mmCIF file of C-alpha atoms and ligand atoms in Angstrom:
data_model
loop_
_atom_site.group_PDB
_atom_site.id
_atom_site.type_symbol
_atom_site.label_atom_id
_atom_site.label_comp_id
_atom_site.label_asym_id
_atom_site.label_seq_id
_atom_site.Cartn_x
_atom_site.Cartn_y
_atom_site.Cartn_z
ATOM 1 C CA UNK J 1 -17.142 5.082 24.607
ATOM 2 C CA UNK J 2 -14.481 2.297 23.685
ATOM 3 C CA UNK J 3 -13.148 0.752 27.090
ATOM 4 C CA UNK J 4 -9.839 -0.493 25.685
ATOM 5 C CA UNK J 5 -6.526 0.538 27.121
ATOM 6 C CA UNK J 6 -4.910 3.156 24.971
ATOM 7 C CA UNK J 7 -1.402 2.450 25.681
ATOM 8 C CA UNK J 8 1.290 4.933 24.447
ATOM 9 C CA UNK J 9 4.071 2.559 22.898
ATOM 10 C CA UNK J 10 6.888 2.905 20.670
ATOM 11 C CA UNK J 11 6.246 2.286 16.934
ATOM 12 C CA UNK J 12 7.470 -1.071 15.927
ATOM 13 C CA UNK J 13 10.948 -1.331 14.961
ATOM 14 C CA UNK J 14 12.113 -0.005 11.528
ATOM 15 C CA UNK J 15 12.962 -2.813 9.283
ATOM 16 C CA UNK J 16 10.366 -4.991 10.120
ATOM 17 C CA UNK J 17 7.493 -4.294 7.946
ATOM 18 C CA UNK J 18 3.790 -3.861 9.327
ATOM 19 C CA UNK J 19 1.617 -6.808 8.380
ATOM 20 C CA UNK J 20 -2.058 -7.471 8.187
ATOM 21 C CA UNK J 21 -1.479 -9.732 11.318
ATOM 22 C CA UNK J 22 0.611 -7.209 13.305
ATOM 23 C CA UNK J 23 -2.379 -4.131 12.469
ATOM 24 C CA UNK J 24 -4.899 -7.171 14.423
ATOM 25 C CA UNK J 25 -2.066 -7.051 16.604
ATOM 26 C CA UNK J 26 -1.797 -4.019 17.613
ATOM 27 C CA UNK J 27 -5.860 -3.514 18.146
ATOM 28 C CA UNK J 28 -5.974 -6.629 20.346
ATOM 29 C CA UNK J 29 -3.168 -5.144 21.985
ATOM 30 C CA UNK J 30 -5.103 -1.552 22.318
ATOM 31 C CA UNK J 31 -1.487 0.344 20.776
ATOM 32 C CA UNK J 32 -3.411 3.197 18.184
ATOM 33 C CA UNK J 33 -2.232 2.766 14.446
ATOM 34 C CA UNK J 34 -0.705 6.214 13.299
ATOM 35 C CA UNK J 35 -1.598 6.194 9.397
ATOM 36 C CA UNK J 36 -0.891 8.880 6.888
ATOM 37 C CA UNK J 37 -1.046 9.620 3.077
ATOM 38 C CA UNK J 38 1.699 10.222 0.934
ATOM 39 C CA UNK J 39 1.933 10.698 -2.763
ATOM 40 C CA UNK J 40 5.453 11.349 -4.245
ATOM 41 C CA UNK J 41 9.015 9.450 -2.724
ATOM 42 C CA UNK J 42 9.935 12.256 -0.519
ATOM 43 C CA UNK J 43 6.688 12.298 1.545
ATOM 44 C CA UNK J 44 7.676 7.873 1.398
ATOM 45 C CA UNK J 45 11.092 8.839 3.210
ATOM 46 C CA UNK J 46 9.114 11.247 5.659
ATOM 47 C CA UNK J 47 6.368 9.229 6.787
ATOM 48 C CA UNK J 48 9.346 6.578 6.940
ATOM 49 C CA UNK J 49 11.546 8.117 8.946
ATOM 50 C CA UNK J 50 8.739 9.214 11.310
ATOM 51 C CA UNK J 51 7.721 5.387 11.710
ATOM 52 C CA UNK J 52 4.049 5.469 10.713
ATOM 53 C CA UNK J 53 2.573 2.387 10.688
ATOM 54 C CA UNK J 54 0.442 2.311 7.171
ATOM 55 C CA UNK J 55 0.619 4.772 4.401
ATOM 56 C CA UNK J 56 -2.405 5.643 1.648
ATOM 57 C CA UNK J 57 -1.782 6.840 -1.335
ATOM 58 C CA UNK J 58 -5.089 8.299 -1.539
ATOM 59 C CA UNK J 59 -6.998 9.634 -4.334
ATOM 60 C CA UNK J 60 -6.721 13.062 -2.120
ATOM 61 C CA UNK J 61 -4.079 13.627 -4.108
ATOM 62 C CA UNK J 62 -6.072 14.757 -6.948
ATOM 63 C CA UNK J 63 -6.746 18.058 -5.107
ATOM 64 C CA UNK J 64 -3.254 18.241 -2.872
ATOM 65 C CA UNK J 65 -0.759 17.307 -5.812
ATOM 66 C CA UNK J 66 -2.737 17.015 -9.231
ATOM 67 C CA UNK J 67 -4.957 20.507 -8.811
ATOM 68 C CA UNK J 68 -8.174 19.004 -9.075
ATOM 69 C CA UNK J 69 -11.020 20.392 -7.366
ATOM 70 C CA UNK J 70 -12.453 16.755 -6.340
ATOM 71 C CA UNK J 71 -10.843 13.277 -5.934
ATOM 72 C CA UNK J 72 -13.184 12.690 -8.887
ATOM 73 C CA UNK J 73 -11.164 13.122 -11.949
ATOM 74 C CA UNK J 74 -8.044 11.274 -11.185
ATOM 75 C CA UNK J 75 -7.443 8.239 -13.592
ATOM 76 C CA UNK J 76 -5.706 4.822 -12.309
ATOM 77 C CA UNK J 77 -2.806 5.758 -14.264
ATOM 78 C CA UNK J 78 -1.983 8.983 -12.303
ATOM 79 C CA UNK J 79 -2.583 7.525 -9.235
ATOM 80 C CA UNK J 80 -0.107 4.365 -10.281
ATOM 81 C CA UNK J 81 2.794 6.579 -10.568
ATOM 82 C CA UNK J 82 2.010 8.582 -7.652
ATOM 83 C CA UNK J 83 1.786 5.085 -5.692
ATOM 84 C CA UNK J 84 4.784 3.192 -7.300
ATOM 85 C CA UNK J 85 7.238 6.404 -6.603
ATOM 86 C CA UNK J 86 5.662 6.192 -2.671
ATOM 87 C CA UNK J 87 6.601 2.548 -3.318
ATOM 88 C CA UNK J 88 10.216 3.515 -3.894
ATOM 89 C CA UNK J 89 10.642 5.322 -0.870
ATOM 90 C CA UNK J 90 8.848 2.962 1.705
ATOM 91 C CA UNK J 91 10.097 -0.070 3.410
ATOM 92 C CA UNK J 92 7.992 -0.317 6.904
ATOM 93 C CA UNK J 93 4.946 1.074 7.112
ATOM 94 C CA UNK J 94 2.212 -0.821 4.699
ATOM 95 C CA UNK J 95 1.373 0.929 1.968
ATOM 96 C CA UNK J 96 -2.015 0.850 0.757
ATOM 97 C CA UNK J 97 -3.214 2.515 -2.873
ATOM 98 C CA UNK J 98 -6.447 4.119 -3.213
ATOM 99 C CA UNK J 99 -8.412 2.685 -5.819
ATOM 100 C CA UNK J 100 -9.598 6.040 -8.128
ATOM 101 C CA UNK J 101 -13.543 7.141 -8.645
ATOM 102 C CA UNK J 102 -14.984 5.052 -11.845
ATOM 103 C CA UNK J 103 -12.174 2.227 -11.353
ATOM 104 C CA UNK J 104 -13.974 -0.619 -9.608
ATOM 105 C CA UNK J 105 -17.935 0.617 -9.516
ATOM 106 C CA UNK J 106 -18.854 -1.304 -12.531
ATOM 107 C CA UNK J 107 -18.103 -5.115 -12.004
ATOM 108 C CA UNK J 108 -16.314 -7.345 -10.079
ATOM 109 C CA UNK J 109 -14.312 -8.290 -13.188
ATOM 110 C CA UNK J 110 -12.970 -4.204 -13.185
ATOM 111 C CA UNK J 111 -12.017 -4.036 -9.228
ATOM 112 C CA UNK J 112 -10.105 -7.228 -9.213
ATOM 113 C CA UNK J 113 -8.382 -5.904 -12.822
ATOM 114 C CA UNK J 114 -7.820 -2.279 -11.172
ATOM 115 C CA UNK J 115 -6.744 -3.684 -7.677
ATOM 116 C CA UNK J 116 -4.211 -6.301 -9.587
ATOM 117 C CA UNK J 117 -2.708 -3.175 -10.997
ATOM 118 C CA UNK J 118 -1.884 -1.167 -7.982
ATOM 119 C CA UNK J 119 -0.149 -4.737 -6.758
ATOM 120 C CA UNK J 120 1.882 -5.460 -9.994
ATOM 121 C CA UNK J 121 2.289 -2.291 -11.411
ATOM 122 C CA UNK J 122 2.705 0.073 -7.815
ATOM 123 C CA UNK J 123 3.688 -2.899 -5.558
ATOM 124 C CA UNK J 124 0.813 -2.123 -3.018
ATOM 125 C CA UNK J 125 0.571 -4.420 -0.183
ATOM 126 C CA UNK J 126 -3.153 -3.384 -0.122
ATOM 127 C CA UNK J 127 -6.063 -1.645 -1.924
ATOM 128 C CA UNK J 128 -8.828 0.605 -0.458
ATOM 129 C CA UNK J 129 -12.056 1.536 -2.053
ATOM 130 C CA UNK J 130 -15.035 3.688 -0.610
ATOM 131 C CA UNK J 131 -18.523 2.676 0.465
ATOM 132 C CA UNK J 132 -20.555 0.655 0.923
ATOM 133 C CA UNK J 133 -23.560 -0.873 -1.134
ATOM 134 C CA UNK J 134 -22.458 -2.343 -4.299
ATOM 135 C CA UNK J 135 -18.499 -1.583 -2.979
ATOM 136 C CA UNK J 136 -19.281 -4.427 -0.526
ATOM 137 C CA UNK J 137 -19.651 -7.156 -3.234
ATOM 138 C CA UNK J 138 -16.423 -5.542 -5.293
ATOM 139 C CA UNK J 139 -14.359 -5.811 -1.969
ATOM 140 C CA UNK J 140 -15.134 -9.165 -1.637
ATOM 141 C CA UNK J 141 -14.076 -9.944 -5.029
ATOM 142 C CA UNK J 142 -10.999 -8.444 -4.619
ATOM 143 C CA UNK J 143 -10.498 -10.045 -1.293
ATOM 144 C CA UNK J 144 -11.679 -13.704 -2.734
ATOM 145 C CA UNK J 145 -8.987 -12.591 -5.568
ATOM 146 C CA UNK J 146 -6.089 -12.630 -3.265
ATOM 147 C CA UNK J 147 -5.336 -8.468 -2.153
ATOM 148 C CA UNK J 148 -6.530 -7.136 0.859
ATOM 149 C CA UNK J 149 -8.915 -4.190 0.949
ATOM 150 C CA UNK J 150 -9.275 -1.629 3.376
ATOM 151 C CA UNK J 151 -12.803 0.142 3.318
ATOM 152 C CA UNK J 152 -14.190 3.482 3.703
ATOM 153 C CA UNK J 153 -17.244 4.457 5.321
ATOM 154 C CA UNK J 154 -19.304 7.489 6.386
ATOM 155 C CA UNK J 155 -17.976 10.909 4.107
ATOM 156 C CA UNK J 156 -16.542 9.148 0.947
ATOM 157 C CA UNK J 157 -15.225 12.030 -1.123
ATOM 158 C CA UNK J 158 -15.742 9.923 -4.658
ATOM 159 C CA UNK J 159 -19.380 9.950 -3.475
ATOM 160 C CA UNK J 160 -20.080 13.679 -1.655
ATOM 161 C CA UNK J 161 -22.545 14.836 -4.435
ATOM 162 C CA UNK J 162 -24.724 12.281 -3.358
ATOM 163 C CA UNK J 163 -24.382 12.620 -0.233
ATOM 164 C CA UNK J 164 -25.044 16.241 0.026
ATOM 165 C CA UNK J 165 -21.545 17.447 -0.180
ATOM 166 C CA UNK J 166 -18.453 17.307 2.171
ATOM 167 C CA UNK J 167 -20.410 17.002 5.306
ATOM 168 C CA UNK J 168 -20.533 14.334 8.332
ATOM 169 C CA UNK J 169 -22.513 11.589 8.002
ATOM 170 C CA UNK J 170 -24.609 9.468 10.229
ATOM 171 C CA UNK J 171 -25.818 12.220 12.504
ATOM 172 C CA UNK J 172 -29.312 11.086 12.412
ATOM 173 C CA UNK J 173 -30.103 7.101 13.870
ATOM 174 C CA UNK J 174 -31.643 5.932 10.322
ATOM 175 C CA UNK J 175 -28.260 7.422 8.963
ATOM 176 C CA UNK J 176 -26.505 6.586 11.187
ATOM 177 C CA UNK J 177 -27.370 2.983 11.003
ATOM 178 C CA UNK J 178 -26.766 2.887 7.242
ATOM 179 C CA UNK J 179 -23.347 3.828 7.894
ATOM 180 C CA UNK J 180 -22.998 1.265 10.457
ATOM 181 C CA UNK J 181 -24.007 -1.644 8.229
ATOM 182 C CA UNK J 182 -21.944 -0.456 5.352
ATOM 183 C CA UNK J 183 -18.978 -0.521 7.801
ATOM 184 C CA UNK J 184 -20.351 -4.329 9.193
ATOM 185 C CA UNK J 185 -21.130 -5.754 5.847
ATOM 186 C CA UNK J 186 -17.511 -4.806 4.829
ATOM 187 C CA UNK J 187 -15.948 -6.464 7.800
ATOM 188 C CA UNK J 188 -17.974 -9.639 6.850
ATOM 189 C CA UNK J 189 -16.609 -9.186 3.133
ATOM 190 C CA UNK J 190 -13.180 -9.786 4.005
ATOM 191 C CA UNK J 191 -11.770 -6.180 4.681
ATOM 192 C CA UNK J 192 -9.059 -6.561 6.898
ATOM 193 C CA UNK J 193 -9.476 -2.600 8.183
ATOM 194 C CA UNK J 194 -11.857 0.373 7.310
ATOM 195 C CA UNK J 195 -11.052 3.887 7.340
ATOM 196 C CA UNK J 196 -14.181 5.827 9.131
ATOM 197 C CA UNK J 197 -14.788 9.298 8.066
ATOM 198 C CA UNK J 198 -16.338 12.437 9.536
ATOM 199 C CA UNK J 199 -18.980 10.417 11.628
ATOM 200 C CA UNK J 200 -20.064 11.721 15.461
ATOM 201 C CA UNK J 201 -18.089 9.829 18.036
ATOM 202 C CA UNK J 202 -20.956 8.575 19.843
ATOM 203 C CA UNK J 203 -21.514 6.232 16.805
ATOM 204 C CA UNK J 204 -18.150 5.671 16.634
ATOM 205 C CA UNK J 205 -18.671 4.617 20.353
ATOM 206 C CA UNK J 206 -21.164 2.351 19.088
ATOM 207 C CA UNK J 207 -19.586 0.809 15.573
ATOM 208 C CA UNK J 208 -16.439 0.153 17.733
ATOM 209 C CA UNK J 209 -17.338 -3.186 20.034
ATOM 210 C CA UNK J 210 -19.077 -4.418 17.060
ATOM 211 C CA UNK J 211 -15.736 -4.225 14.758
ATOM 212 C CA UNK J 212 -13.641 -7.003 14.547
ATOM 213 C CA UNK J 213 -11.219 -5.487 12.304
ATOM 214 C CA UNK J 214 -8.651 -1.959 12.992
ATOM 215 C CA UNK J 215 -10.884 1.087 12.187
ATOM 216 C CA UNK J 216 -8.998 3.759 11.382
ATOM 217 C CA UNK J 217 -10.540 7.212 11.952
ATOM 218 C CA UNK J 218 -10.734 10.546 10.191
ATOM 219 C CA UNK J 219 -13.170 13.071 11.998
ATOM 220 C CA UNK J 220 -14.601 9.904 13.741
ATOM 221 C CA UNK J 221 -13.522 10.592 17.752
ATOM 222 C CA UNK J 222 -10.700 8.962 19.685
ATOM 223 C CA UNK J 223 -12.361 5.328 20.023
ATOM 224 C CA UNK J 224 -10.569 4.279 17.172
ATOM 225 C CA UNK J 225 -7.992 2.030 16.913
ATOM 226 C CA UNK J 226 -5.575 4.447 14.467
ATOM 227 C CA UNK J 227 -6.141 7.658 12.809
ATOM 228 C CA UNK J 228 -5.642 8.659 9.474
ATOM 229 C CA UNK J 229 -4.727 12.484 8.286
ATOM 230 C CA UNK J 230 -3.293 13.608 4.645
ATOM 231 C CA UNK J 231 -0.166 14.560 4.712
ATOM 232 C CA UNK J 232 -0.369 17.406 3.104
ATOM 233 C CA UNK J 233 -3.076 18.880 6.044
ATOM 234 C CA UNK J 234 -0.991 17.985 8.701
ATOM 235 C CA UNK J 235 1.823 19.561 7.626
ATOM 236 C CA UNK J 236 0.318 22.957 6.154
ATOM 237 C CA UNK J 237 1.409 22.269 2.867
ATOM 238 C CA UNK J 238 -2.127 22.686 1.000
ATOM 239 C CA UNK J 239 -3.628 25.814 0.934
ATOM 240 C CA UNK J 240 -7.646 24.350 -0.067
ATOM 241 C CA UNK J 241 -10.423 24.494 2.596
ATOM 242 C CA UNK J 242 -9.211 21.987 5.797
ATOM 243 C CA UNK J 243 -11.937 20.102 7.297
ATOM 244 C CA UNK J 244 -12.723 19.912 11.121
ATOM 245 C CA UNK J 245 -10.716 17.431 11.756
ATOM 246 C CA UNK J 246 -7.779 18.359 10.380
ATOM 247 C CA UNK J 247 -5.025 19.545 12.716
ATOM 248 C CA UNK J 248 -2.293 21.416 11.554
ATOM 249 C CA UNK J 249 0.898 20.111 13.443
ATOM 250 C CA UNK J 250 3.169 22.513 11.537
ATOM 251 C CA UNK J 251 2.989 25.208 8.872
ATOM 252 C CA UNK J 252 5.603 23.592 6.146
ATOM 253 C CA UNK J 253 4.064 26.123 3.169
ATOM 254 C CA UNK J 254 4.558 29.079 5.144
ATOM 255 C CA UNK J 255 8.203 27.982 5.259
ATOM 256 C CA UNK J 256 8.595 26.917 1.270
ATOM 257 C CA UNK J 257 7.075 30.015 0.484
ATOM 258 C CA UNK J 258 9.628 32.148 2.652
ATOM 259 C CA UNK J 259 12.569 29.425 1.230
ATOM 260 C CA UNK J 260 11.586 30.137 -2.246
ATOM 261 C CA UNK J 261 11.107 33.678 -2.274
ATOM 262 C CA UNK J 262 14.545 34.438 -0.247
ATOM 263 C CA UNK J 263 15.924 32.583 -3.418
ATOM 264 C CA UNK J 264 14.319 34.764 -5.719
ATOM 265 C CA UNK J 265 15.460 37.041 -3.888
ATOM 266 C CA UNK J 266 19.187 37.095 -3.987
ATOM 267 C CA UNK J 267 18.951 35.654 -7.437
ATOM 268 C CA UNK J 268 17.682 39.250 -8.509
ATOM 269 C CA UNK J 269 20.334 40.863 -6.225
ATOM 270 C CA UNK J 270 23.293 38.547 -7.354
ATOM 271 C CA UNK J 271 23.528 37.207 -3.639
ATOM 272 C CA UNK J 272 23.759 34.122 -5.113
ATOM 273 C CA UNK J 273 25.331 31.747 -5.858
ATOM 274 C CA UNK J 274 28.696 32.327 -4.204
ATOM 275 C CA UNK J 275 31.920 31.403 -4.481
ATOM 276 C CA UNK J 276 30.827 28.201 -2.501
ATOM 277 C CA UNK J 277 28.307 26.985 -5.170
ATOM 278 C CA UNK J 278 30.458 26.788 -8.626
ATOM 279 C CA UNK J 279 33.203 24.628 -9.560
ATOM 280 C CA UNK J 280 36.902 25.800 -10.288
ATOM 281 C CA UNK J 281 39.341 25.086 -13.309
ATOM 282 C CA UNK J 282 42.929 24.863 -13.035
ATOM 283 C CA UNK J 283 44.823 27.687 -13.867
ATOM 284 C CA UNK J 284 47.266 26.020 -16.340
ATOM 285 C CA UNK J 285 43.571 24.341 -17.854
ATOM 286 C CA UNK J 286 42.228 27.846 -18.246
ATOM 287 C CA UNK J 287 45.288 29.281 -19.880
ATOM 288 C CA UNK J 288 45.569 26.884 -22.581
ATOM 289 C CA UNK J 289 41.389 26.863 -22.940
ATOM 290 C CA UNK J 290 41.641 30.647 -23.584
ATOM 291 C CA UNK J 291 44.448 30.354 -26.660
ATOM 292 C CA UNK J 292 42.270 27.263 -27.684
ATOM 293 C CA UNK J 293 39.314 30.090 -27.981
ATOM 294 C CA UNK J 294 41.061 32.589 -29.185
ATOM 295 C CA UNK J 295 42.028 30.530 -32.144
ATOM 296 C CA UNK J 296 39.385 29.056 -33.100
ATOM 297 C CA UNK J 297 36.597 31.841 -31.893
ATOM 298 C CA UNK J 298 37.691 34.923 -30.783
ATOM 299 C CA UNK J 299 35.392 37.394 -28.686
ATOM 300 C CA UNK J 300 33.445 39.635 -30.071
HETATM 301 O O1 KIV M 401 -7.818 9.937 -0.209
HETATM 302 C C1 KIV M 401 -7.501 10.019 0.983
HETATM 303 O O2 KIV M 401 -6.532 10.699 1.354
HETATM 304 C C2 KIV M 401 -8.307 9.278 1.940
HETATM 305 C C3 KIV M 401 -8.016 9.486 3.399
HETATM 306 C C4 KIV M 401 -8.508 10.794 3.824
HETATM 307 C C5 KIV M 401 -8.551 8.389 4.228
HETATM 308 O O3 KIV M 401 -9.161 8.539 1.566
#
């Protein structure tokens, strides 16, 4: 277990945008980084207003917004309008697009194109890709190229076929190492954070004094320095399988379902709208609109 001071503080003042050099901040400081995904400019204004300190537009969103049933199918140029309307809504926390399954695998030349996309085209402040093997070399590229990259170690959704499916990772020690020098050789690459998924917290415990760089955890303990949930978990708004580490902090579908319905509702009983709802005419307008009708074409 991590012996740093876990200090409860306030999150840093709105206006003044989280940097690379305030997230090293913050871990030398021991003050958690709250992150969260968001994918449309509403969920921007939310995790805005809530003072997060980093937002991903992940490739989740294939399966919480898009209907896919993987992050798998979801092509750069859904996830760039996704990102750039996030973009719109965001002025603190960093934002940080997910680079999309098939989008940076194949050279370095591709990742550096793709990740120069999300910064032109989405105005990301950073880029995050998943594993690590040949995603090592491709964040370095994209690092030597001028964006930052955040990794992604242990479960990488793009990757769960091979990995046996949506399960933990690193729960055995030769495992468990592999997952620890994936998230190493992507420090020394130039990633400037790395999100750690579904791993046991004892190697968490273990990965943690030998990180220079924020790691951000999902189902990877409280040693962390930040954790990272999707938005639409959190909140209850997706209805798909949750994993273990999801906690549900309120039930938000529950309550869109019950909005919507009472709509329906007194649509189909003339409830509404009300008075309240329309606009009004004046009566002398109305008058002389009726003998303009009448004239020129009268009821049937
Ligand atoms: O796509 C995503 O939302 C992610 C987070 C779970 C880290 O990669």
């Amino acid at each position: 277990m991590s012996a740093r001071p876990r200090i409860a503080t306030a999150p840093p003042a709105k206006g003044k945008p989280v940097t690379l050099s305030s997230l090293t901040e913050r871990k030398a400081l021991g003050e958690p980084i709250a992150m969260v995904t968001a994918y449309d400019y509403p969920g921007a204004q939310v995790a805005e207003e809530a003072g997060v300190d980093v937002v991903l537009v992940g490739d989740s969103a294939a399966m919480t917004v898009l209907g896919y049933p993987s992050t798998v199918p979801v092509s750069v140029d859904e996830m760039l309008m996704l990102t750039a309307a996030v973009r719109r809504g965001l002025r603190t926390p960093m934002l940080v697009g997910d680079l999309p399954f098939g989008s940076y695998e194949a050279s370095d030349e591709q990742a550096i194109a793709t990740a120069q996309r999300f910064v032109k085209e989405a105005g990301c402040d950073a880029v995050k890709l998943e594993r690590g093997g040949t995603s090592v070399q491709r964040a370095r590229a994209i690092v030597e190229a001028g964006i930052p990259v955040m990794g992604h170690i242990g479960l990488t959704p793009q990757t769960a076929t091979a990995l046996g499916g949506y399960r933990s990772q690193g729960r055995t020690a030769d495992r468990a190492l592999e997952v620890a020098r994936d998230a190493l050789a992507l420090q020394e690459a130039g990633c400037f954070a790395i999100v750690i998924e579904a791993i046991p917290s004892d190697l968490t415990d273990e990965l943690m004094p030998r990180l220079e760089i924020p790691a951000i955890g999902i189902g990877a303990g409280p040693s962390t320095d930040g954790q990272v949930l999707v938005m639409h978990d959190l909140l209850g708004i997706y209805d798909g399988h949750a994993a273990r580490f999801v906690k549900r902090f309120a039930s938000v579908r529950e309550e869109m379902i019950a909005g919507v319905r009472a709509y329906a509702e007194e649509v189909r009983t003339r409830r509404y709208p009300e008075p309240e709802h329309g606009y009004t005419m004046a009566p002398d307008e109305l008058a002389r609109l009726r003998e303009l009708l009448a004239a020129e074409a009268p009821a049937t």
